[in-house]
C-alpha positions as a printed NumPy array, in Angstrom:
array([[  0.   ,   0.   ,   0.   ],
       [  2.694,   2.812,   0.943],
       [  4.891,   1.702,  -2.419],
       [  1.694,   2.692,  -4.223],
       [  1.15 ,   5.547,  -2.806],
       [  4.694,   6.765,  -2.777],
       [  4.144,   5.535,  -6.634],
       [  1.067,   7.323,  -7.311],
       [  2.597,  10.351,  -5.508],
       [  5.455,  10.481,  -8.173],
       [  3.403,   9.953, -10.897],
       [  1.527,  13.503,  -9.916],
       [  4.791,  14.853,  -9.555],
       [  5.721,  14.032, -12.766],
       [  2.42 ,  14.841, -14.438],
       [  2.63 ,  18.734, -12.788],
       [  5.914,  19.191, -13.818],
       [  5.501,  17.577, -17.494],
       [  2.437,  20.324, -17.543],
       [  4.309,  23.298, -15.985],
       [  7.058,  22.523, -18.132],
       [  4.962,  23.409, -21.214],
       [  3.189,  26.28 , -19.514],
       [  6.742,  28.046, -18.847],
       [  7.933,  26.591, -22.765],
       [  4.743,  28.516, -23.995],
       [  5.857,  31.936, -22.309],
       [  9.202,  31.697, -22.957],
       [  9.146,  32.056, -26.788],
       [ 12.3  ,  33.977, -27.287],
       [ 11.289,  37.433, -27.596],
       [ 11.179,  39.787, -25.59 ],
       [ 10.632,  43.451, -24.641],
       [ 14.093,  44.212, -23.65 ],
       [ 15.491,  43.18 , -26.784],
       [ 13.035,  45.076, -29.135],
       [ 13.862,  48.3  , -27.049],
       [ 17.651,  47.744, -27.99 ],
       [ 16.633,  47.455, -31.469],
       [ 14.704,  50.453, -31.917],
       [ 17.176,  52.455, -29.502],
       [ 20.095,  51.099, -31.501],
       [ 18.12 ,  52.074, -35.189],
       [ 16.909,  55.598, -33.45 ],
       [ 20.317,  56.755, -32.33 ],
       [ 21.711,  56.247, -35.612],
       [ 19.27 ,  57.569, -37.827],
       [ 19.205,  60.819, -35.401],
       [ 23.111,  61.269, -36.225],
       [ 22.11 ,  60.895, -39.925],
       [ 19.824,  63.552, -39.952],
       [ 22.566,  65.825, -39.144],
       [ 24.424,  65.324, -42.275],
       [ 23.762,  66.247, -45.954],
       [ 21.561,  64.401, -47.933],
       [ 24.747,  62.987, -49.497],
       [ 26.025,  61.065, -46.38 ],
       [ 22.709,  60.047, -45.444],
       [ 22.679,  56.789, -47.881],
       [ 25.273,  55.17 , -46.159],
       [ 24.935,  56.442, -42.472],
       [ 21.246,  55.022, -42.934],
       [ 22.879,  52.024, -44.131],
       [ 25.224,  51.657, -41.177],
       [ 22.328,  52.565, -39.052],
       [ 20.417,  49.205, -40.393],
       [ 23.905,  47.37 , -40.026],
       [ 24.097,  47.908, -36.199],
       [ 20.214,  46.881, -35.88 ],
       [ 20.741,  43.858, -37.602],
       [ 23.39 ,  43.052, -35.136],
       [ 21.248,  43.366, -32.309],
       [ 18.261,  41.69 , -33.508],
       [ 20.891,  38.869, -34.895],
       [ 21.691,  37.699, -30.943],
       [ 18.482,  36.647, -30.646],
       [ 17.279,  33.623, -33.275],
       [ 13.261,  34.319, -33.343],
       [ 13.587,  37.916, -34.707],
       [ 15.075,  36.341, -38.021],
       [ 12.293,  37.693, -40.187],
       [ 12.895,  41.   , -39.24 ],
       [ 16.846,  40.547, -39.449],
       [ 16.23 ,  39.364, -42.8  ],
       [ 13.942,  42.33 , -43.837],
       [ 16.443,  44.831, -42.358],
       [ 19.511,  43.006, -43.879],
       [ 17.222,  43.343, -47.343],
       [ 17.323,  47.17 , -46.622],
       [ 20.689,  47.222, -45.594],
       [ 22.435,  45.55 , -48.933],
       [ 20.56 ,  47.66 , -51.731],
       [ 21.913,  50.575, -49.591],
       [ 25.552,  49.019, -49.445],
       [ 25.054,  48.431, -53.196],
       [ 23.287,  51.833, -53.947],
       [ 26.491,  53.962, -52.213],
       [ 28.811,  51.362, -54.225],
       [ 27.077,  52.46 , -57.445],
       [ 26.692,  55.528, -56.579],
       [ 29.697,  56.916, -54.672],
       [ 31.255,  60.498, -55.152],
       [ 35.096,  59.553, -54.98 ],
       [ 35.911,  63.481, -55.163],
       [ 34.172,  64.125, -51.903],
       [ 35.746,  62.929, -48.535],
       [ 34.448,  60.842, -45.74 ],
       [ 32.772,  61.867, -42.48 ],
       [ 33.126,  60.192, -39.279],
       [ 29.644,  59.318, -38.171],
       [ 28.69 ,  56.829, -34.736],
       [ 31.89 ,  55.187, -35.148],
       [ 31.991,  54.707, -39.068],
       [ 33.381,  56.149, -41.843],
       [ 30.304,  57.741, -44.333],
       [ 30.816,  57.516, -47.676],
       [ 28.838,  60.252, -49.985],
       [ 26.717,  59.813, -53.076],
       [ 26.263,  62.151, -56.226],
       [ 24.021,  64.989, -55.506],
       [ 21.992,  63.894, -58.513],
       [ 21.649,  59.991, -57.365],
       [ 20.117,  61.616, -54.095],
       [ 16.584,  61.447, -55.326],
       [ 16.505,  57.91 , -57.19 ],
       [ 18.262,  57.175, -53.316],
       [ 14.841,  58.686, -51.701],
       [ 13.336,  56.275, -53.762],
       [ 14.721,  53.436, -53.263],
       [ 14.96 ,  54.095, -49.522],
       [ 11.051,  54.504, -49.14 ],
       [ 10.726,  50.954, -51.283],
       [ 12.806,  49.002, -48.909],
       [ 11.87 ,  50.9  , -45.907],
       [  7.807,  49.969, -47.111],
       [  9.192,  46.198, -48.142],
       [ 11.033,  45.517, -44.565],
       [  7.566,  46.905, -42.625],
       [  5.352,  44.722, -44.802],
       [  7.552,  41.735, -43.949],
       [  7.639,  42.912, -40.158],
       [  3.6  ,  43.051, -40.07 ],
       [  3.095,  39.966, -41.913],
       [  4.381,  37.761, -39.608],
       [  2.064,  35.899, -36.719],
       [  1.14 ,  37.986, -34.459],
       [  3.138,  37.201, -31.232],
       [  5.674,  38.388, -33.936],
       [  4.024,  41.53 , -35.035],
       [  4.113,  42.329, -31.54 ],
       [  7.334,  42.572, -31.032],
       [  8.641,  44.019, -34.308],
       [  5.843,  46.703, -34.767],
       [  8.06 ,  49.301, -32.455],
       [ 11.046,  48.767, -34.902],
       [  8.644,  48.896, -37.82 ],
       [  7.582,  52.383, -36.593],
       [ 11.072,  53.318, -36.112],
       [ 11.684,  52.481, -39.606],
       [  8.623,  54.444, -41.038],
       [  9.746,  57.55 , -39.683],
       [ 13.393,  57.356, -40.772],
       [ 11.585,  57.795, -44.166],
       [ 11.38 ,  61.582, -43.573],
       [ 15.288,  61.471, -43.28 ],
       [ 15.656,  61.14 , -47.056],
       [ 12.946,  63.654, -48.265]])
């Protein structure tokens, strides 16, 4: 009689912790407020110290701007859809200032990088394609589920009104 009810005893045990165990796997899905605050503060600060500049420089501090984001949001495996969409924005901006570069102007020193500068008449096809990825990476961002969408609609709004910084 007491083996079975020492038996039955661990049997509950395990049965509460085999539940609580997927209760606490449930909640802890990987994101998480702290590190979607370090995303948008890490995008914010940089796109601030591009709006300083001249609309020249402000290609490829965006670009480094996107760069350090990715970085952050790459330490943390479940925001891969939005590293993906900002690593989308990031490498038609890397190719855009490669294309696009004004070798007789020099560099400024900008949040730790070097800015290159484009042609003052590539500017506005640079507005353009700016506002294309910039729309592209927030579509991405809300499409997800929505546990997702939760967490990357504060760096999608950070992204939206960077937009401004190339008009």
């Amino acid at each position: 009689m007491i083996k079975t009810v020492k038996w039955l005893r661990g049997a509950a045990m395990v049965a509460v912790l085999a539940l609580a165990g997927a209760v606490f796997a449930e909640e802890d899905n990987g994101f998480s407020e702290h590190q979607t605050k370090r995303a948008v503060d890490t995008f914010t600060y940089g796109a601030e110290q591009c709006a300083t500049l001249d609309p020249i420089y402000r290609v490829d501090c965006l670009r480094q701007a996107y760069s350090q984001t990715v970085r952050v949001v790459a330490n943390a495996s479940v925001y891969w859809e939005a590293e993906v969409a900002l690593t989308r924005v990031n490498r038609g901006l890397y190719a855009f200032v490669r294309e696009h570069l004004d070798k007789n102007v020099g560099r400024v020193r900008v949040n730790g990088g070097r800015i290159k500068a484009v042609t003052a008449d590539s500017v506005p096809v640079a507005q353009a394609l700016y506002g294309d990825g910039v729309d592209r990476a927030v579509a991405a961002m809300r499409g997800a589920s929505s546990l997702e969408v939760r967490y990357f609609e504060p760096i999608a709004q950070v992204l939206l009104a960077s937009k401004a910084l190339m008009q």
